[in-house]
CSV table of C-alpha atoms and ligand atoms in Angstrom, one decimal:
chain,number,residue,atom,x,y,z
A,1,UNK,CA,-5.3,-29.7,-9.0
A,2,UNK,CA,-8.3,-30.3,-7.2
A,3,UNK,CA,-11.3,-32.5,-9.5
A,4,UNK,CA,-15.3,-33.1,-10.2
A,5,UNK,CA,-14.7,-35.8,-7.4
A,6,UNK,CA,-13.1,-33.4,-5.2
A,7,UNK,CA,-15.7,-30.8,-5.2
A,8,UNK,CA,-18.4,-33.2,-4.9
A,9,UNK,CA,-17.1,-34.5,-1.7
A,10,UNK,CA,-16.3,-31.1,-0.5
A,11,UNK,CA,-20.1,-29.9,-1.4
A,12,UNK,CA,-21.2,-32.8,0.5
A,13,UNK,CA,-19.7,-31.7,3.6
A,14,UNK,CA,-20.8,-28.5,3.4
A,15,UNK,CA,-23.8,-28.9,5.8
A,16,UNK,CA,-21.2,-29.2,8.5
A,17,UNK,CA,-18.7,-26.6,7.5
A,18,UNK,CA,-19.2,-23.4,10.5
A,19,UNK,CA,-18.7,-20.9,7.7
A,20,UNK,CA,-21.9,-22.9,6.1
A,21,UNK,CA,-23.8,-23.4,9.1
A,22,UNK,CA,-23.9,-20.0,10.3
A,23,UNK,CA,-21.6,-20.8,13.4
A,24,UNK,CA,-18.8,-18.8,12.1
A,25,UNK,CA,-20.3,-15.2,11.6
A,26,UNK,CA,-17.0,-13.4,10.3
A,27,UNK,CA,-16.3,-12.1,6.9
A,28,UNK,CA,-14.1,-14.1,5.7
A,29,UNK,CA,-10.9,-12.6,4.1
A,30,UNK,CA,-11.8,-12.0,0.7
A,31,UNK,CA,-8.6,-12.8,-1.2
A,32,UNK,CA,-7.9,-15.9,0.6
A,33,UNK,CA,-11.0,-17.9,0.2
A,34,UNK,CA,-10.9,-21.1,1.7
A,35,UNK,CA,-11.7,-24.0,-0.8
A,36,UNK,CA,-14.9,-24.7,0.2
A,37,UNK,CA,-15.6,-21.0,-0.5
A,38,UNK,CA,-14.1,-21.1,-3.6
A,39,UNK,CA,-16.2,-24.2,-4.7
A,40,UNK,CA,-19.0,-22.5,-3.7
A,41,UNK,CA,-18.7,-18.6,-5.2
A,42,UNK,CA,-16.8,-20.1,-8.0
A,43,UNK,CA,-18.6,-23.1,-8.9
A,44,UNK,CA,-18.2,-23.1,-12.7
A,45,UNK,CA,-14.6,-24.0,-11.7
A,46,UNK,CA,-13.9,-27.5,-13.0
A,47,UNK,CA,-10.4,-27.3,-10.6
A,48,UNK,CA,-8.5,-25.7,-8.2
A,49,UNK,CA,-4.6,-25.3,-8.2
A,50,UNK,CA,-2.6,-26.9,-5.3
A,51,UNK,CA,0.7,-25.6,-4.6
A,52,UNK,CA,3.0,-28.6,-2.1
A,53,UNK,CA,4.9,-26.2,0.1
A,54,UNK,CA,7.8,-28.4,2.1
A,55,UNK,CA,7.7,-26.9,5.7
A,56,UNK,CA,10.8,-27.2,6.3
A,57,UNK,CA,14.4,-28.5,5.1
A,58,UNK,CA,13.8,-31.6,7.2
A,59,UNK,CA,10.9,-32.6,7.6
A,60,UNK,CA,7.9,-35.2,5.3
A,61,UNK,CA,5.5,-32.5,6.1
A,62,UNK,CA,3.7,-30.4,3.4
A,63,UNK,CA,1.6,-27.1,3.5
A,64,UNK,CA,-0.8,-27.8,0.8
A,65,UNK,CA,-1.6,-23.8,0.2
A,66,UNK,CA,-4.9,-23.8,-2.0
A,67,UNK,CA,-7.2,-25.9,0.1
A,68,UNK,CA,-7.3,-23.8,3.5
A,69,UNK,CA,-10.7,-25.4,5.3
A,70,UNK,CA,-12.7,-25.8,8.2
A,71,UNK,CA,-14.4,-28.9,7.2
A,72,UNK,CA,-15.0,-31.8,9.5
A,73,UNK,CA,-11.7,-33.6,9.7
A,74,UNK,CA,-13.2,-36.8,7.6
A,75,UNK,CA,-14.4,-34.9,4.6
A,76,UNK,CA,-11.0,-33.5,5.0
A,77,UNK,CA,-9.2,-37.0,4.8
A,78,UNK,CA,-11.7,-37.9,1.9
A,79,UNK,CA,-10.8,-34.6,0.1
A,80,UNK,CA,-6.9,-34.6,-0.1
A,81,UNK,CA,-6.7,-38.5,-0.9
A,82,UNK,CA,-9.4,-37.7,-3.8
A,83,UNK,CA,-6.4,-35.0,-5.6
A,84,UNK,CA,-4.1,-36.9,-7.8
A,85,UNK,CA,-0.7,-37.6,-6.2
A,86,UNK,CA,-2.1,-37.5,-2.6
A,87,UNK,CA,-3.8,-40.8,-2.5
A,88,UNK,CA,-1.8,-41.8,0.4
A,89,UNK,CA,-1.2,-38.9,1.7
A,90,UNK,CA,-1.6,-38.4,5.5
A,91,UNK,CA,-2.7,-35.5,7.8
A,92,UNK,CA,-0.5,-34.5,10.5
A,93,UNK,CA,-2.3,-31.3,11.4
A,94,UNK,CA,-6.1,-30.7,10.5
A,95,UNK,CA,-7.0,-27.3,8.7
A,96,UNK,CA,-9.7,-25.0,11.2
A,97,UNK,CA,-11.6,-22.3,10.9
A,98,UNK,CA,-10.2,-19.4,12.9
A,99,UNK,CA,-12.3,-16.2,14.3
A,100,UNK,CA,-11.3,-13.2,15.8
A,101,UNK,CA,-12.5,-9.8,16.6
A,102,UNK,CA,-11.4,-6.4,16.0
A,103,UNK,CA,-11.8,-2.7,17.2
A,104,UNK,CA,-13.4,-0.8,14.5
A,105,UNK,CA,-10.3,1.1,13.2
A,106,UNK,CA,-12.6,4.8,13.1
A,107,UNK,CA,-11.8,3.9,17.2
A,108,UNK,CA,-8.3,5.1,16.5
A,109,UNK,CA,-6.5,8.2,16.1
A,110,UNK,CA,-4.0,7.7,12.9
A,111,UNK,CA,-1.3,7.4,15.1
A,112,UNK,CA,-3.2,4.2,15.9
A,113,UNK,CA,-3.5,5.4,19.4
A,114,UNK,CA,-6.6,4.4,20.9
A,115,UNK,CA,-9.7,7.2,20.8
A,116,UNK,CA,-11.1,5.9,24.2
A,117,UNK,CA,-7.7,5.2,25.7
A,118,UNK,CA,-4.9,7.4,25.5
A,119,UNK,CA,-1.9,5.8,25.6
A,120,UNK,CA,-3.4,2.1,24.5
A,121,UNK,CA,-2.2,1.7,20.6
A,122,UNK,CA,-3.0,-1.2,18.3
A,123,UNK,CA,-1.8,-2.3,15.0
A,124,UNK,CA,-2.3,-5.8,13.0
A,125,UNK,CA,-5.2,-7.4,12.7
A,126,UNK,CA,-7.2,-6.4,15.7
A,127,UNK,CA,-7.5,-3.0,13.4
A,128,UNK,CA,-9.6,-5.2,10.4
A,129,UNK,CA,-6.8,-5.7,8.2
A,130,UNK,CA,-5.4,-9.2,7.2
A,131,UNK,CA,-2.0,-9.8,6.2
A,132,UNK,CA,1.7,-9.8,7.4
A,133,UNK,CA,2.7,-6.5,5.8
A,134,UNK,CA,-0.1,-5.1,7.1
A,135,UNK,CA,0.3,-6.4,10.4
A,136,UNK,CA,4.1,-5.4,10.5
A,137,UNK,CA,3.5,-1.8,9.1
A,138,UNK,CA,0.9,-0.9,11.7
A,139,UNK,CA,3.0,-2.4,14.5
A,140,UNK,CA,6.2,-0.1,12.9
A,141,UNK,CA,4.1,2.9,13.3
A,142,UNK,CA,2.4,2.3,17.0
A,143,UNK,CA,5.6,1.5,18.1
A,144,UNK,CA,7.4,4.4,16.6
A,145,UNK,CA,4.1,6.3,18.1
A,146,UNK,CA,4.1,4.8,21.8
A,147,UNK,CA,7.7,5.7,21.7
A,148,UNK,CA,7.4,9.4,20.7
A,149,UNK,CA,4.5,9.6,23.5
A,150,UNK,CA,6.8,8.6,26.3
A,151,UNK,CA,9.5,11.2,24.9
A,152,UNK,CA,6.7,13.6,24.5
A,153,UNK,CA,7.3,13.9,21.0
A,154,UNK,CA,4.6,15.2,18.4
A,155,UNK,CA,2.9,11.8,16.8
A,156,UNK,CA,4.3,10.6,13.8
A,157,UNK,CA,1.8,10.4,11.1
A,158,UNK,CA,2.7,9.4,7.2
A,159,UNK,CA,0.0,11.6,5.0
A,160,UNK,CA,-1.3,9.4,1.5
A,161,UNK,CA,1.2,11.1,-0.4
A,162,UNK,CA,4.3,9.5,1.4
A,163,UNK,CA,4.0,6.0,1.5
A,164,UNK,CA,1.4,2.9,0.9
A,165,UNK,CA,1.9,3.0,5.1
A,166,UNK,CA,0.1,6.8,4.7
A,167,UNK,CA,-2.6,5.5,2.7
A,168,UNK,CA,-3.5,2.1,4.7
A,169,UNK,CA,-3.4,3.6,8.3
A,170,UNK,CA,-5.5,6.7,6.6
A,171,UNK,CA,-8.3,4.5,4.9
A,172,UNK,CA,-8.6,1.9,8.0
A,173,UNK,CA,-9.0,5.6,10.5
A,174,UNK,CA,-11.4,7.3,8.1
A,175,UNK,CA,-13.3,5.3,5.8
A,176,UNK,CA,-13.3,1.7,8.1
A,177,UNK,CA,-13.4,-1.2,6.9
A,178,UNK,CA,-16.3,-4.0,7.0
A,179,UNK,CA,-13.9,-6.6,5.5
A,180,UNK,CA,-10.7,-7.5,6.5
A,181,UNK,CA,-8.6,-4.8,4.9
A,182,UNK,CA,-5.7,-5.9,2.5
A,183,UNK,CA,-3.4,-3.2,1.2
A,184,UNK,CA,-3.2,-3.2,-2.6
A,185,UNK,CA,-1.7,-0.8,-5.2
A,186,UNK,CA,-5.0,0.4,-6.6
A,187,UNK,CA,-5.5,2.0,-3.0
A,188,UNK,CA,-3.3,4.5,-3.7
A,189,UNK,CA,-3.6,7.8,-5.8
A,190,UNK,CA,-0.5,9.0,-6.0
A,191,UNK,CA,1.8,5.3,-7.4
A,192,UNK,CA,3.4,7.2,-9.8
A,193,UNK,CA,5.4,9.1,-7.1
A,194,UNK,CA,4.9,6.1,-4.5
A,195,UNK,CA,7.7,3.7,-6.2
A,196,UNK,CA,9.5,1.3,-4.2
A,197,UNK,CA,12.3,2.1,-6.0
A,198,UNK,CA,12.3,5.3,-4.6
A,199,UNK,CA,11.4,4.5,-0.8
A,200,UNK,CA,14.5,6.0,0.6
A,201,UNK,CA,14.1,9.1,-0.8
A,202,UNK,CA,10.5,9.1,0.3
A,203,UNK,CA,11.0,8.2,3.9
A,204,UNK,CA,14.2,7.8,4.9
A,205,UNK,CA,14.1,11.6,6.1
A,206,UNK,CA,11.9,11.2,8.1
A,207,UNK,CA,13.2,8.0,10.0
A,208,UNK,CA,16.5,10.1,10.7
A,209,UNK,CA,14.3,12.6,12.0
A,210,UNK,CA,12.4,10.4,14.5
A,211,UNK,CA,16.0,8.8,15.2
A,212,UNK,CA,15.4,5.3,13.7
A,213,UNK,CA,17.8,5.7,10.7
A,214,UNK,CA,21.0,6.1,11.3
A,215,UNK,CA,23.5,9.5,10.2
A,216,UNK,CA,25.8,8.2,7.8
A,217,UNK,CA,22.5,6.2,6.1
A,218,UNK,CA,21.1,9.3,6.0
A,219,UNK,CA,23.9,10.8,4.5
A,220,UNK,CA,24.0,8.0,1.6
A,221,UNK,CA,20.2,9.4,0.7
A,222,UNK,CA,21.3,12.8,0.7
A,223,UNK,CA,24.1,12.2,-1.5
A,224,UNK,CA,21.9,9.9,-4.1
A,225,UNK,CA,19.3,13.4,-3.7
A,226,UNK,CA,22.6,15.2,-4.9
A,227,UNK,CA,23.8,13.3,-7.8
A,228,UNK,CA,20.0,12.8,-9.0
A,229,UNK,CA,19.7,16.4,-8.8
A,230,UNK,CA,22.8,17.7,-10.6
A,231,UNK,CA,22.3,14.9,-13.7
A,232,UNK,CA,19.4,15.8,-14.4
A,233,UNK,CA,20.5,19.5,-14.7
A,234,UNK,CA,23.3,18.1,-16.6
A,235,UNK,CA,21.0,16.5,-18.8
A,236,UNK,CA,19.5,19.5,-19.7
A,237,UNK,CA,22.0,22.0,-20.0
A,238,UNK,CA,24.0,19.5,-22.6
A,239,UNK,CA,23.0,18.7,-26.1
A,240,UNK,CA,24.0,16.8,-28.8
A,241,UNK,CA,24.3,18.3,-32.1
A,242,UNK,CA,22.9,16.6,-35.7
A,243,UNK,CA,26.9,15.3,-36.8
A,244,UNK,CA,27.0,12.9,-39.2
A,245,UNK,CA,28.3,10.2,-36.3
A,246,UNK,CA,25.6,11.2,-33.9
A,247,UNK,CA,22.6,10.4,-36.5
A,248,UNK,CA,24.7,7.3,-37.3
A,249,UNK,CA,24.0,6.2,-33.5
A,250,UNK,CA,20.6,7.6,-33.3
A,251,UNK,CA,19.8,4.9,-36.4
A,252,UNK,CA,21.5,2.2,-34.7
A,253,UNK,CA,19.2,2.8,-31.6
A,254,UNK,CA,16.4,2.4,-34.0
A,255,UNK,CA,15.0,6.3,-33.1
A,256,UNK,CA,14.7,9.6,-34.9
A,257,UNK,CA,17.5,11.5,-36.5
A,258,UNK,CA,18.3,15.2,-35.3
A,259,UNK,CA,18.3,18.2,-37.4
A,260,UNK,CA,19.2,20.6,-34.9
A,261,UNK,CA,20.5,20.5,-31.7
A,262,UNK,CA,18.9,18.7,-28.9
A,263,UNK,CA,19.4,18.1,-25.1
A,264,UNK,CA,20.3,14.7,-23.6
A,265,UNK,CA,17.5,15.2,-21.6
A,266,UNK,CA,14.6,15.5,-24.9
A,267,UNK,CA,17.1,12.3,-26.0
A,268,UNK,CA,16.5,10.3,-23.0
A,269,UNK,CA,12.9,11.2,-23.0
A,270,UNK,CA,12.8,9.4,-26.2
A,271,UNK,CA,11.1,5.3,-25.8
A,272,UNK,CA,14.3,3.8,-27.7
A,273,UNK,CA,16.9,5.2,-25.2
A,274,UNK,CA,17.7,4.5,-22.2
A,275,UNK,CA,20.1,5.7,-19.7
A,276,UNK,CA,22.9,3.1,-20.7
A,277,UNK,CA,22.9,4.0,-24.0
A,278,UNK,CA,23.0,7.6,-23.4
A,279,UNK,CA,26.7,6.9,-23.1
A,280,UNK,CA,26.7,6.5,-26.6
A,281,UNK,CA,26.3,10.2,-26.9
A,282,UNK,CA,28.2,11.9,-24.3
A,283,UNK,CA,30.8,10.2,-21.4
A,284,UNK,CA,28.8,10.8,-18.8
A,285,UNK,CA,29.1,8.7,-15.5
A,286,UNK,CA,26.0,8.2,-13.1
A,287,UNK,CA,25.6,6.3,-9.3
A,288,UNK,CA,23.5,3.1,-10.2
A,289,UNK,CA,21.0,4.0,-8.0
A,290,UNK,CA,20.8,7.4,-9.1
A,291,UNK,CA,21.2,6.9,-12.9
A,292,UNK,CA,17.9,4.7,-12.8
A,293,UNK,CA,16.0,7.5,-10.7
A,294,UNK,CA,17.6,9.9,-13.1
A,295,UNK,CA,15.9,7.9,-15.8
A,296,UNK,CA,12.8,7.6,-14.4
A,297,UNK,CA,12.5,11.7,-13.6
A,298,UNK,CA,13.2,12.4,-16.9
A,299,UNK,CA,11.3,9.9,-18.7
A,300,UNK,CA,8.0,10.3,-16.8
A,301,UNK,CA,8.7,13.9,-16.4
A,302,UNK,CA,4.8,15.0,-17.0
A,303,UNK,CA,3.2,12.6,-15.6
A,304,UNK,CA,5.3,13.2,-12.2
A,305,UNK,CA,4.7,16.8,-12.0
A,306,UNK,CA,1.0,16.4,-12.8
A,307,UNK,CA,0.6,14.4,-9.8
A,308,UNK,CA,3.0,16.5,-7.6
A,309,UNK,CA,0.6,19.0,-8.1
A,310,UNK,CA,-2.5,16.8,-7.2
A,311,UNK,CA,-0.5,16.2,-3.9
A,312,UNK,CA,-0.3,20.0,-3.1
A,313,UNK,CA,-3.9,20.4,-3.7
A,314,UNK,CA,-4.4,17.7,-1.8
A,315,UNK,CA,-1.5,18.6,1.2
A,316,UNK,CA,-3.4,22.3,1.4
A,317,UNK,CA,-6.6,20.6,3.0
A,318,UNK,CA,-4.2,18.1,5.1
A,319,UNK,CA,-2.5,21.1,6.6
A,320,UNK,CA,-5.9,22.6,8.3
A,321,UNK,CA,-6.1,21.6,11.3
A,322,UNK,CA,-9.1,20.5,13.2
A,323,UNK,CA,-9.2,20.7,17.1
A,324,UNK,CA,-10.0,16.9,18.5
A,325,UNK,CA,-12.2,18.7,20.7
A,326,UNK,CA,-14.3,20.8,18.3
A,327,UNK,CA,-17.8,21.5,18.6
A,328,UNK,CA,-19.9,20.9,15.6
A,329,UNK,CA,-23.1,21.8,16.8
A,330,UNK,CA,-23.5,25.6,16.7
A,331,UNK,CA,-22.3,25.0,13.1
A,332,UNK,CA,-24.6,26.5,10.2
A,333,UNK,CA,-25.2,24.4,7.1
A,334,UNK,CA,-24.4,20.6,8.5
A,335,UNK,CA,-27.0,18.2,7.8
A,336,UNK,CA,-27.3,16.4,11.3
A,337,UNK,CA,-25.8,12.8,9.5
A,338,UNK,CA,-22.6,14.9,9.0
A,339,UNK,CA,-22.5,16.3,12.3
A,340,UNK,CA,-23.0,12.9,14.2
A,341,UNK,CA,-20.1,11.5,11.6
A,342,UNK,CA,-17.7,14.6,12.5
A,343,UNK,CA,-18.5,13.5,16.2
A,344,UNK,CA,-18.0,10.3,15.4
A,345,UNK,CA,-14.6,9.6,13.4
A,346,UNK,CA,-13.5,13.1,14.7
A,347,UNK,CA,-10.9,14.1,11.9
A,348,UNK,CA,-7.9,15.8,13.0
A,349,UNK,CA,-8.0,18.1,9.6
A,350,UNK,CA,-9.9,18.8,6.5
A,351,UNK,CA,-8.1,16.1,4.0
A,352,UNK,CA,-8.9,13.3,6.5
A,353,UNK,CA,-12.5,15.1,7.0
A,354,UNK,CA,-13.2,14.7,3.2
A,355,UNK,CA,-12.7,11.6,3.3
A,356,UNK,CA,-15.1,10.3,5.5
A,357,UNK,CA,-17.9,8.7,3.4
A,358,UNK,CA,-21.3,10.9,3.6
A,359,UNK,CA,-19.3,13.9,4.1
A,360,UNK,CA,-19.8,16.3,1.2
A,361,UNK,CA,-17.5,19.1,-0.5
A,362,UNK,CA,-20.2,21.5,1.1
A,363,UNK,CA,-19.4,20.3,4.3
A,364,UNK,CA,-16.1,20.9,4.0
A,365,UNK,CA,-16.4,24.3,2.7
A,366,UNK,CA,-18.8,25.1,5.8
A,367,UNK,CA,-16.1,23.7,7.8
A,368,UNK,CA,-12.9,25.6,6.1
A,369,UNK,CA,-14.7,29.0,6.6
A,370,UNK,CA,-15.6,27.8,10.6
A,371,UNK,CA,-12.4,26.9,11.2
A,372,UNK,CA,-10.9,29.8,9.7
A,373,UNK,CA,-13.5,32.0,11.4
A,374,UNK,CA,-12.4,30.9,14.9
A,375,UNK,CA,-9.0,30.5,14.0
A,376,UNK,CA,-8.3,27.2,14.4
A,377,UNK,CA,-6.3,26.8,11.6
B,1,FAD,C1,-3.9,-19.9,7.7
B,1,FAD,C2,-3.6,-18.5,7.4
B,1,FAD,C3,-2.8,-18.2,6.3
B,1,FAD,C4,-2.4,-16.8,6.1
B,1,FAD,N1,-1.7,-16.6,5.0
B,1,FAD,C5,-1.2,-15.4,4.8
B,1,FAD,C6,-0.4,-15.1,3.7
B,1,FAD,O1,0.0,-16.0,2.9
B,1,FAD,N2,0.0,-13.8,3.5
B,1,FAD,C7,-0.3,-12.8,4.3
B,1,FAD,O2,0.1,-11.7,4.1
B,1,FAD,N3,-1.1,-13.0,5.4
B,1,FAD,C8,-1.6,-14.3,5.6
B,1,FAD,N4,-2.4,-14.5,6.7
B,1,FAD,C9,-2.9,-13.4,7.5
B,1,FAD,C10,-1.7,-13.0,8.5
B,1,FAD,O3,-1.2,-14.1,9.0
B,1,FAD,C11,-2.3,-12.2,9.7
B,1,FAD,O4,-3.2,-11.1,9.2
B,1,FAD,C12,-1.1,-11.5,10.4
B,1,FAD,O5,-0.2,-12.4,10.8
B,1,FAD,C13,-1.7,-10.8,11.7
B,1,FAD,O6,-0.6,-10.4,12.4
B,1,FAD,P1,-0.9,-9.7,13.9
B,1,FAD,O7,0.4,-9.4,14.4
B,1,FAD,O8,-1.9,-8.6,13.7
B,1,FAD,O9,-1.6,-10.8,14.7
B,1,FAD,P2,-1.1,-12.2,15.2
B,1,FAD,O10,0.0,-12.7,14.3
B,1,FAD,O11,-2.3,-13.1,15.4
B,1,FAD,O12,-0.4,-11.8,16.6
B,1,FAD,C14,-1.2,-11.6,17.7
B,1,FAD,C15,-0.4,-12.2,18.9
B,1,FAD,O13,-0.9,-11.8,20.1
B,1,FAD,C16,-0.9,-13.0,21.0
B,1,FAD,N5,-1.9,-12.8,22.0
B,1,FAD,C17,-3.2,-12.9,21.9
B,1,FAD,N6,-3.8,-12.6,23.1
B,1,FAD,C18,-2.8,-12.3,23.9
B,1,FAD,C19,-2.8,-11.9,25.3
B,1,FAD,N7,-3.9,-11.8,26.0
B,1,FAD,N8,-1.6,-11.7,25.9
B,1,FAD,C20,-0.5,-11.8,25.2
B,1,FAD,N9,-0.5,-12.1,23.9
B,1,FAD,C21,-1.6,-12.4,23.3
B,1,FAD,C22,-1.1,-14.1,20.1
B,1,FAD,O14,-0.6,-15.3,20.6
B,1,FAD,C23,-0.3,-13.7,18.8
B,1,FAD,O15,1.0,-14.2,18.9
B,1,FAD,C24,-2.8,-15.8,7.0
B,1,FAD,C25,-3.6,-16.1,8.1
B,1,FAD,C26,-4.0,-17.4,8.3
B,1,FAD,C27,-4.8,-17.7,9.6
């Protein structure tokens, strides 16, 4: 941990740190702050954590991750030797400030081609975002999208309801970003059908489609569809009736006792049974991959389909097209801010159109009826 004695020799270096002297302009990436940032904005803080990372297998050299800085290299010095344990510790390579620019991300098209340039995608963090995922999830989809140009392929474009992908590439190309952008569960609206343990199902589809995954992985998804499907049908066409033996196993999972008949799937719903011991009630035999999708379905069953229909609601405005070319201007009913921010971030249809901050739910309805005036639906 960092102490008093380290945070009053960081503070007194602070008058020559470039994110303290104004030389560094950049946000800084919010949920990596650097420690004399966190010293600062956190100053009731009597200590920081300090994780050693080896950096290697063989090698004396250490990443201490928790005191990232671009201090002047002798407050540097001063600061590790004042954290107990690295008294004699040596620097091999000084911590620095880094810099960089980035296209505003309302320049691209959410195939991350390039508005200005066709042909010219970017992904990572020239976009605004920070972090390797997001970095190597953007890259995935220009590629993918450079690819299907040269093929002359429709682009690929993952809507909010498919994937955390879907949600990241749609917030950085119609909301911005005057941070650097890190994705983050809370981003998303629809996590409860968004699982990773479900990402196959979600997307595997469509990278057979686009020719990335292969056919007999494809065919492993389709079969683990298959089996999910027909158990839970199972599930609900079989029931377990109030014997004497069957209450006697209902009591030794700690839950209700029957009285009448009831399915396996109103018994699996319940909190004390799981899939496993379902087999104390009937001999059925599940995939292990299916069995705990199986689980999952059935369990969460309402909450699932509430949000399923959230996503068609919200899929009905995705599928209306807007030209890239269209003309707001002879438009009745648009203030002149929403006009210049159509023109602007040009939405490609309604769902991304609503989302662009400033533009209102009457805006959109003056721009359904437009568009499906002049047909361009
Ligand atoms: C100290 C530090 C710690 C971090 N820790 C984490 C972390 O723990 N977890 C996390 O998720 N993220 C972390 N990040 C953020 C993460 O590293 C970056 O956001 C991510 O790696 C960006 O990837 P990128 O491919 O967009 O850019 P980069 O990895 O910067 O790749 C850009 C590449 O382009 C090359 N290049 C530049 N100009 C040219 C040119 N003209 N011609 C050819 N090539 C060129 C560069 O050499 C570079 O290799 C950290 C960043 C820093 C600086």
């Amino acid at each position: 941990y960092t102490n008093k004695n380290t945070h009053d020799i960081i503070r007194s270096g602070l008058n020559r740190s470039p994110l303290y002297t104004g030389k560094i302009k950049a946000t800084g990436v919010r949920y990596c702050p650097s420690i004399e940032d966190k010293i600062v904005k956190f100053a009731d803080k009597e200590r920081h954590q300090v994780f050693l990372e080896p950096e290697g297998l063989d090698t004396i050299e250490y990443y201490p991750n928790g005191v990232s800085t671009s201090l002047p290299l002798d407050i540097q010095i001063k600061m590790l030797h004042s954290i107990e344990g690295l008294e004699q510790a040596e620097i091999t390579k000084p911590g620095y400030g880094i810099e960089h620019d980035v296209v505003d991300p309302l320049e691209l098209y959410p195939a991350l081609e390039t508005k200005r340039i066709r042909n010219l995608y970017l992904a990572g963090q020239i976009n605004g975002t920070t972090g390797y995922e997001e970095a190597g999830a953007q890259g995935l989809i220009a590629g993918i999208n450079a690819a299907l140009r040269i093929k002359d392929k429709p682009a690929l474009v993952l809507d909010r309801s498919s994937s955390y992908i879907g949600v990241l590439i749609d917030d950085l190309t119609t909301k911005g970003t005057n941070e650097p952008y890190r994705m983050f569960t809370s981003r998303v609206e629809y996590r409860l059908i968004i699982r990773e343990d479900n990402a196959d199902l979600r997307l595997r589809k469509i990278g057979h489609e686009i020719g990335l995954i292969k056919e007999s992985e494809f065919k492993k998804v389709q079969k683990k569809e298959k089996e999910i499907h027909n158990g839970i049908a199972y599930l609900r066409k079989t029931s377990i009736s109030p014997t004497i033996e069957v209450n006697n196993r209902l009591k030794q999972a700690n839950t209700a006792t029957i009285d009448k008949k009831i399915s396996l799937e109103d018994l699996l719903k319940r909190p004390q049974i799981g899939i496993i011991s379902l087999k104390k009630f009937d001999r059925i035999v599940f995939m292990k991959d299916a069995a705990k999708q199986i689980e999952i379905e059935v369990k969460y069953a309402g909450f699932i389909r509430r949000q399923f229909k959230e996503v068609e609601r919200f899929k009905n405005l995705e599928k209306i097209r807007i030209p890239a070319d269209l003309d707001y201007r002879p438009m009745p009913g648009l203030s002149r801010e929403i006009r210049e921010k159509l023109v602007m971030h040009r939405p490609l249809n309604l769902g991304q159109a609503s989302r662009i901050s400033g533009v209102t739910p009457a805006a959109i309805s003056v721009l359904m009826v437009w568009l499906k005036k002049s047909g361009g639906k």
